[in-house]
Coordinates of C-alpha atoms in Angstrom, one line a residue:
M1 CA 13.4 15.0 -7.6
V2 CA 9.3 16.0 -6.8
Y3 CA 7.8 13.2 -5.4
N4 CA 4.2 12.4 -6.8
N5 CA 3.2 9.8 -3.9
K6 CA -0.2 9.2 -2.0
F7 CA -0.9 6.6 1.3
G8 CA -3.7 4.7 0.4
M9 CA -6.1 2.0 1.3
F10 CA -5.8 -1.4 -0.1
I11 CA -8.7 -3.8 0.1
H12 CA -8.7 -7.4 -0.3
W13 CA -12.2 -8.6 -0.6
G14 CA -14.4 -11.5 -2.0
I15 CA -16.3 -15.0 -0.9
Y16 CA -12.9 -15.7 0.7
A17 CA -13.8 -13.8 3.3
L18 CA -16.2 -16.7 4.3
T19 CA -13.4 -19.0 4.7
G20 CA -12.1 -16.9 7.7
I21 CA -9.2 -18.4 6.5
Q22 CA -7.0 -16.3 4.1
D23 CA -7.5 -15.1 0.5
Q24 CA -5.9 -17.7 -1.2
A25 CA -7.7 -20.5 1.3
I26 CA -8.9 -22.3 -1.5
A27 CA -4.6 -23.6 -2.6
R28 CA -3.1 -23.0 0.8
L29 CA -5.5 -25.3 2.5
S30 CA -6.6 -27.4 -0.7
L31 CA -10.1 -26.9 -0.1
D32 CA -12.7 -28.6 -2.3
R33 CA -13.2 -26.6 -5.4
K34 CA -17.4 -27.2 -5.3
E35 CA -18.0 -26.2 -1.6
Y36 CA -15.7 -23.2 -2.2
E37 CA -17.5 -21.9 -5.8
N38 CA -20.5 -22.6 -3.5
L39 CA -19.6 -19.9 -1.2
T40 CA -21.5 -17.5 -3.5
K41 CA -24.6 -18.7 -2.5
K42 CA -24.1 -17.4 0.9
F43 CA -22.0 -14.5 0.4
N44 CA -24.6 -11.8 1.4
P45 CA -22.6 -8.6 2.6
V46 CA -25.7 -7.0 4.1
K47 CA -23.4 -4.2 6.6
Y48 CA -21.5 -3.3 3.7
N49 CA -21.3 0.5 3.3
P50 CA -18.8 1.5 1.1
E51 CA -19.2 5.4 2.5
E52 CA -18.0 4.3 5.9
W53 CA -14.8 2.7 3.9
V54 CA -13.7 5.7 2.4
K55 CA -14.4 8.1 5.6
L56 CA -12.7 5.7 7.5
A57 CA -9.6 5.9 4.7
K58 CA -9.9 9.7 4.7
S59 CA -9.9 10.1 8.4
A60 CA -6.5 8.5 8.1
G61 CA -4.9 11.0 5.5
M62 CA -5.3 8.3 2.5
K63 CA -6.0 9.5 -0.4
Y64 CA -6.7 6.5 -2.5
I65 CA -8.1 3.4 -2.5
C66 CA -7.0 0.3 -4.3
F67 CA -9.6 -2.9 -4.6
T68 CA -9.6 -6.2 -5.7
T69 CA -12.1 -6.5 -8.6
K70 CA -10.8 -9.9 -9.1
H71 CA -8.7 -11.9 -6.8
H72 CA -6.8 -15.7 -8.1
D73 CA -9.6 -17.3 -7.5
G74 CA -11.7 -15.8 -10.1
F75 CA -14.4 -14.6 -8.5
C76 CA -15.7 -10.9 -9.8
M77 CA -16.9 -8.5 -7.4
W78 CA -18.6 -6.0 -10.4
N79 CA -21.4 -7.0 -12.4
T80 CA -19.2 -8.4 -15.5
E81 CA -21.2 -9.8 -18.7
F82 CA -18.6 -12.4 -19.1
T83 CA -18.6 -14.9 -16.2
D84 CA -21.7 -15.8 -14.0
Y85 CA -19.0 -16.4 -11.0
K86 CA -20.0 -12.5 -9.6
I87 CA -21.3 -10.6 -7.2
T88 CA -24.9 -10.0 -8.5
N89 CA -25.4 -13.6 -8.5
T90 CA -25.2 -13.5 -4.6
P91 CA -27.6 -13.5 -2.2
Y92 CA -26.7 -9.6 -2.1
G93 CA -27.1 -9.0 -5.8
K94 CA -25.6 -5.9 -6.2
D95 CA -22.2 -4.3 -7.7
V96 CA -20.2 -3.6 -4.6
L97 CA -17.6 -1.6 -7.4
K98 CA -20.4 0.4 -8.6
E99 CA -21.4 1.8 -5.2
L100 CA -17.9 1.9 -4.1
A101 CA -17.0 4.1 -7.1
D102 CA -20.0 6.3 -5.9
A103 CA -18.9 6.9 -2.4
C104 CA -15.5 7.5 -3.5
E105 CA -16.5 10.2 -6.3
K106 CA -18.9 11.8 -3.3
H107 CA -15.9 12.1 -1.2
G108 CA -13.5 13.3 -2.9
M109 CA -11.3 9.6 -2.9
L110 CA -9.1 8.4 -5.8
L111 CA -10.1 5.0 -6.8
S112 CA -7.8 2.3 -8.1
L113 CA -8.5 -1.5 -9.6
Y114 CA -6.5 -4.5 -8.6
Y115 CA -7.2 -7.5 -11.2
S116 CA -5.2 -11.0 -10.7
N117 CA -4.1 -12.2 -13.6
P118 CA -4.1 -16.0 -12.6
D119 CA -7.5 -17.4 -12.9
W120 CA -8.5 -20.5 -11.2
H121 CA -12.3 -20.7 -12.1
H122 CA -11.8 -19.7 -15.8
P123 CA -11.8 -22.5 -17.8
Y124 CA -8.8 -20.9 -20.0
G125 CA -6.7 -19.4 -17.0
Y126 CA -4.1 -21.7 -16.9
N127 CA -0.7 -20.4 -17.9
P128 CA 2.4 -22.4 -17.4
K129 CA 5.0 -19.6 -17.7
S130 CA 3.5 -17.5 -14.6
S131 CA 3.6 -18.4 -11.2
H132 CA 0.2 -19.2 -8.6
Q133 CA -1.1 -21.6 -11.1
W134 CA -1.9 -24.3 -8.2
C135 CA -5.7 -24.4 -8.3
C136 CA -6.1 -23.5 -12.0
V137 CA -10.0 -25.3 -13.2
Q138 CA -7.4 -27.4 -15.7
T139 CA -4.3 -27.7 -17.2
D140 CA -4.2 -30.0 -19.8
K141 CA -5.8 -27.5 -22.5
P142 CA -4.5 -24.1 -22.3
D143 CA -5.5 -21.9 -23.9
L144 CA -3.7 -18.3 -23.5
E145 CA -5.2 -16.6 -26.0
T146 CA -8.6 -16.5 -25.6
Y147 CA -8.3 -16.0 -21.7
K148 CA -6.8 -12.8 -22.8
T149 CA -9.4 -12.0 -25.2
Y150 CA -11.7 -12.4 -21.5
I151 CA -9.4 -10.1 -19.7
K152 CA -9.8 -7.7 -22.2
N153 CA -13.1 -7.5 -22.2
Q154 CA -13.4 -7.2 -18.5
V155 CA -10.6 -4.9 -18.6
T156 CA -12.9 -2.9 -20.8
E157 CA -15.5 -3.0 -18.1
L158 CA -13.6 -2.0 -15.3
L159 CA -12.3 1.1 -17.1
T160 CA -15.7 2.5 -19.3
N161 CA -18.2 2.0 -16.3
Y162 CA -16.7 3.1 -12.9
G163 CA -15.8 6.6 -13.3
K164 CA -12.3 8.0 -13.7
I165 CA -9.3 5.4 -12.6
Y166 CA -6.4 6.4 -10.7
T167 CA -4.2 3.5 -11.1
F168 CA -4.1 -0.2 -12.5
F169 CA -2.8 -2.9 -10.6
W170 CA -1.9 -5.8 -12.6
D171 CA -1.3 -9.2 -10.0
I172 CA 0.9 -11.7 -10.7
P173 CA 3.3 -11.1 -13.8
P174 CA 2.2 -13.9 -17.0
R175 CA 5.6 -13.9 -17.7
V176 CA 4.0 -13.2 -21.4
C177 CA 4.6 -10.2 -23.4
D178 CA 1.8 -7.9 -25.1
E179 CA 2.0 -4.6 -25.0
S180 CA -1.9 -4.6 -26.4
M181 CA -3.0 -5.3 -22.9
N182 CA -1.4 -1.7 -21.3
E183 CA -2.2 -0.1 -24.7
L184 CA -6.3 -1.3 -23.9
V185 CA -5.6 0.1 -20.5
R186 CA -4.6 3.9 -21.6
S187 CA -6.8 4.3 -24.5
L188 CA -9.7 3.4 -21.9
Q189 CA -8.1 5.7 -19.5
P190 CA -5.2 8.4 -20.7
D191 CA -4.4 9.7 -17.5
I192 CA -3.9 6.1 -15.7
L193 CA -0.9 5.2 -14.2
I194 CA -0.3 1.3 -14.6
N195 CA 2.0 -1.2 -12.3
D196 CA 4.9 -3.7 -13.6
R197 CA 3.1 -6.9 -12.8
G198 CA 1.2 -7.2 -16.2
W199 CA 1.9 -7.9 -19.7
S200 CA 4.9 -5.1 -20.6
K201 CA 6.6 -2.5 -18.7
G202 CA 4.3 -0.3 -16.6
D203 CA 4.8 3.1 -14.6
F204 CA 6.0 1.9 -11.6
S205 CA 6.6 -1.3 -9.3
T206 CA 4.8 -3.1 -6.4
P207 CA 6.8 -3.9 -3.9
E208 CA 5.0 -6.0 -1.3
R209 CA 5.1 -7.2 2.5
E210 CA 8.7 -6.7 4.2
Y211 CA 10.6 -4.9 1.4
E212 CA 13.9 -3.6 2.0
S213 CA 13.8 0.2 0.5
P214 CA 16.8 1.5 -1.2
K215 CA 20.2 2.6 0.7
S216 CA 20.0 5.8 -1.1
N217 CA 17.5 8.6 -0.1
C218 CA 14.9 8.0 -2.5
F219 CA 13.6 5.3 -5.3
T220 CA 14.9 5.7 -8.7
R221 CA 11.8 5.1 -10.2
M222 CA 7.3 5.4 -9.1
T223 CA 7.1 2.8 -6.6
E224 CA 3.9 1.9 -4.7
A225 CA 5.1 -0.3 -1.6
C226 CA 2.0 -2.4 0.6
N227 CA 1.6 -3.8 3.3
S228 CA -1.3 -5.7 4.9
V229 CA -2.3 -4.7 9.0
G230 CA -2.6 -8.8 9.2
Q231 CA 0.7 -11.2 8.7
Q232 CA -1.4 -13.9 7.9
S233 CA -3.4 -12.6 5.1
W234 CA -4.8 -9.8 2.6
G235 CA -8.6 -10.9 3.0
Y236 CA -10.4 -10.9 6.1
R237 CA -8.9 -13.6 8.8
E238 CA -10.6 -14.4 12.2
N239 CA -8.4 -14.4 14.8
E240 CA -5.0 -12.6 12.4
D241 CA -2.1 -12.2 14.0
F242 CA -1.8 -8.2 13.5
Y243 CA 1.2 -6.2 12.9
S244 CA 2.6 -3.6 15.0
I245 CA 1.3 -0.2 14.9
R246 CA 5.4 0.9 15.5
H247 CA 6.3 -1.8 12.4
L248 CA 3.7 -0.3 10.3
T249 CA 4.1 3.5 10.8
C250 CA 8.0 2.9 10.5
S251 CA 7.5 1.2 7.1
I252 CA 5.4 3.7 5.7
D253 CA 7.7 7.1 7.1
K254 CA 11.1 4.6 5.2
I255 CA 9.1 4.2 1.9
M256 CA 7.5 7.4 2.0
S257 CA 10.6 9.8 3.0
K258 CA 12.1 7.8 -0.4
G259 CA 9.6 9.3 -2.3
G260 CA 7.2 5.8 -2.6
S261 CA 3.6 5.9 -2.1
Y262 CA 2.1 3.2 0.1
L263 CA -1.1 0.8 0.3
L264 CA -1.8 -0.6 3.9
N265 CA -4.5 -3.2 3.2
V266 CA -7.7 -4.3 5.5
G267 CA -9.7 -7.1 4.7
P268 CA -13.5 -6.5 5.1
S269 CA -15.7 -9.1 6.7
P270 CA -18.2 -11.6 4.8
E271 CA -20.9 -8.9 6.2
G272 CA -19.2 -6.2 4.3
D273 CA -17.7 -4.0 7.6
I274 CA -14.1 -3.1 8.1
T275 CA -14.6 -5.0 11.7
K276 CA -13.0 -3.2 14.7
D277 CA -9.6 -5.1 14.9
Y278 CA -8.8 -4.1 11.3
A279 CA -10.3 0.2 11.8
E280 CA -8.7 0.5 14.9
R281 CA -5.3 -0.5 13.6
I282 CA -6.1 2.0 10.6
R283 CA -7.3 4.7 13.0
K284 CA -4.0 4.1 15.1
V285 CA -1.8 4.5 11.5
G286 CA -3.6 7.5 10.9
D287 CA -3.5 9.5 14.0
W288 CA 0.6 9.3 13.2
Y289 CA 0.4 10.1 9.6
N290 CA -2.1 13.1 10.3
R291 CA 0.7 14.2 12.7
M292 CA 3.1 14.5 9.7
Q293 CA 1.2 17.7 8.7
G294 CA 1.4 16.0 5.3
C295 CA 5.3 16.4 5.1
L296 CA 5.1 12.5 3.7
E297 CA 3.6 13.5 0.3
E298 CA 4.5 15.5 -2.8
G299 CA 8.1 16.7 -1.5
E300 CA 11.0 16.2 -2.8
E301 CA 15.0 14.4 -1.8
D302 CA 16.7 16.6 0.5
T303 CA 20.4 15.9 -1.0
F304 CA 22.3 17.6 1.7
N305 CA 24.5 15.3 3.7
Y306 CA 23.6 15.7 7.2
E307 CA 25.3 12.8 8.8
S308 CA 23.2 12.0 11.9
R309 CA 25.3 10.4 14.4
G310 CA 24.1 6.9 15.7
N311 CA 21.0 7.4 13.9
V312 CA 19.3 6.1 10.6
C313 CA 17.8 9.3 8.9
A314 CA 16.2 9.9 5.8
A315 CA 16.1 13.7 4.3
T316 CA 13.1 15.1 2.1
K317 CA 12.4 18.8 1.9
K318 CA 8.7 20.9 1.2
N319 CA 7.7 24.5 0.9
G320 CA 11.5 25.2 2.0
K321 CA 11.4 22.9 5.0
T322 CA 13.8 20.1 5.8
Y323 CA 12.3 17.0 7.5
L324 CA 14.6 14.3 9.2
H325 CA 12.6 10.9 9.0
F326 CA 13.9 8.6 12.2
Y327 CA 12.3 5.5 11.0
E328 CA 14.2 3.4 12.8
G329 CA 13.7 5.7 15.9
L330 CA 16.2 7.2 18.4
I331 CA 18.7 6.1 20.5
S332 CA 19.2 9.0 22.8
T333 CA 17.0 12.4 23.6
A334 CA 19.1 14.1 21.4
V335 CA 19.7 14.0 17.6
N336 CA 23.3 15.2 16.8
L337 CA 24.2 16.3 12.7
K338 CA 27.6 16.5 11.6
N339 CA 27.1 18.6 8.7
Y340 CA 24.4 21.5 8.6
P341 CA 23.7 24.6 6.5
S342 CA 23.4 26.7 9.5
L343 CA 22.1 27.3 12.9
P344 CA 18.4 26.9 12.1
K345 CA 15.6 29.5 12.7
S346 CA 13.1 26.7 14.5
V347 CA 12.9 22.6 14.9
K348 CA 9.7 20.8 15.7
L349 CA 9.3 17.9 16.6
L350 CA 6.0 16.7 14.3
N351 CA 5.2 13.9 16.4
T352 CA 4.0 16.1 19.2
G353 CA 4.2 19.7 17.8
K354 CA 7.2 20.3 21.0
M355 CA 9.5 23.1 19.7
L356 CA 13.4 21.8 20.1
E357 CA 16.1 23.4 21.5
A358 CA 19.2 23.8 18.9
K359 CA 22.7 24.8 19.3
I360 CA 25.7 24.6 17.3
E361 CA 28.7 23.5 19.8
Y362 CA 31.6 21.2 20.2
L363 CA 30.5 17.7 21.8
P364 CA 32.7 15.9 24.1
E365 CA 32.1 11.9 23.1
F366 CA 32.6 13.1 19.5
F367 CA 36.6 13.6 19.5
N368 CA 39.9 12.8 17.4
G369 CA 40.8 9.4 18.8
D370 CA 44.5 10.3 17.8
T371 CA 44.6 13.9 19.7
G372 CA 41.7 13.6 22.1
K373 CA 40.4 16.9 21.0
C374 CA 36.9 18.1 19.7
E375 CA 37.6 19.1 16.3
D376 CA 34.2 19.5 14.9
K377 CA 31.0 21.4 15.9
Y378 CA 27.8 19.7 16.2
L379 CA 24.1 20.7 15.6
H380 CA 23.1 19.6 18.9
I381 CA 19.1 18.9 18.7
T382 CA 18.0 18.4 22.3
G383 CA 15.0 17.9 24.9
I384 CA 13.1 14.9 22.2
P385 CA 10.8 12.9 24.0
T386 CA 12.4 9.3 22.6
D387 CA 10.7 7.0 25.8
D388 CA 7.3 8.6 24.7
L389 CA 7.6 8.2 21.1
T390 CA 8.9 3.9 21.0
N391 CA 5.6 3.1 19.3
E392 CA 6.2 5.0 16.2
P393 CA 9.1 6.9 13.9
I394 CA 10.3 10.3 14.7
V395 CA 10.3 13.1 12.5
L396 CA 11.6 17.1 12.7
E397 CA 10.7 19.5 11.0
I398 CA 13.6 22.1 10.4
E399 CA 13.2 26.0 8.9
W400 CA 17.0 26.7 8.0

């Protein structure tokens, strides 16, 4: 199976940034609706510079940006004709999505769009069959067909006015089947990929946060996992609890070595910048990712059973080379493979570029418990500075 996976940046941004709490602050902390929706009068992201966002993503090895056009609160981050609850009716007054689309095109960055099915502002947004309906403006007169027309009108705008779109990310399954929704998406953007949280079966799954990847060496269908650099919020949060760089890089290596794409999220501030705390973490993750020299993207599953003693390992191959991914780290300064095709021509530690020594030999700790004899020769790869690499997964490149 050849992977068509990529590393990308998820961006959750809207008027909820002004709360400094969370993207679902209105629901989680029962904020007053009128006060919350009046945040539109204060939203003026004068520091917004989409080129800086794109350059940050690109410097980290990311190939696409997925932008939240409308989150559950219903506020629209583009100049839609179908509601006044939108970015162009704020003091900022400009179409931030158009500016981002232009920056992506200029710098060769793919653009994906996120769209929330729940809408807590639209008068007919309530869907009793779905989840995340807590703050709908009214629940006693549901009119799903009217609301679906609203969605189709907005999706048409999004997929007509902002250039080529890489993927479409529906959020929160409506638990109502309507194949015309995805049919509309494909009619407007024939090459687009659609996730599985929408109105009918999509092209790929979108697990999030602490997702358990498959025990096998690869996903059985296209998968895009996502997590945020912050633990408490996808949107901007003051004094956020940030995940460790080790946690994020290990998660990325685990997912991508099994063929999945990975979206790493940031929440821009109310002023429109990706603040230092968020940006530094993207740069640190990107530092590790770039040292992987592209081995995590567009490779394929290596089905050979290497059987690494004592370590969890995923194996991929690309351009005639094997890559062993130790996304939980190593227990010692060596890697010992019970099975191997031959003595390698070379072994490189991608984390540092160091060339490692490899021998085929008996190892005294691996013996037959009944006879006391060493009966299997192992491929013994030594000299790995494990203690210097505790904050990131370890990846070996092997040329046989």
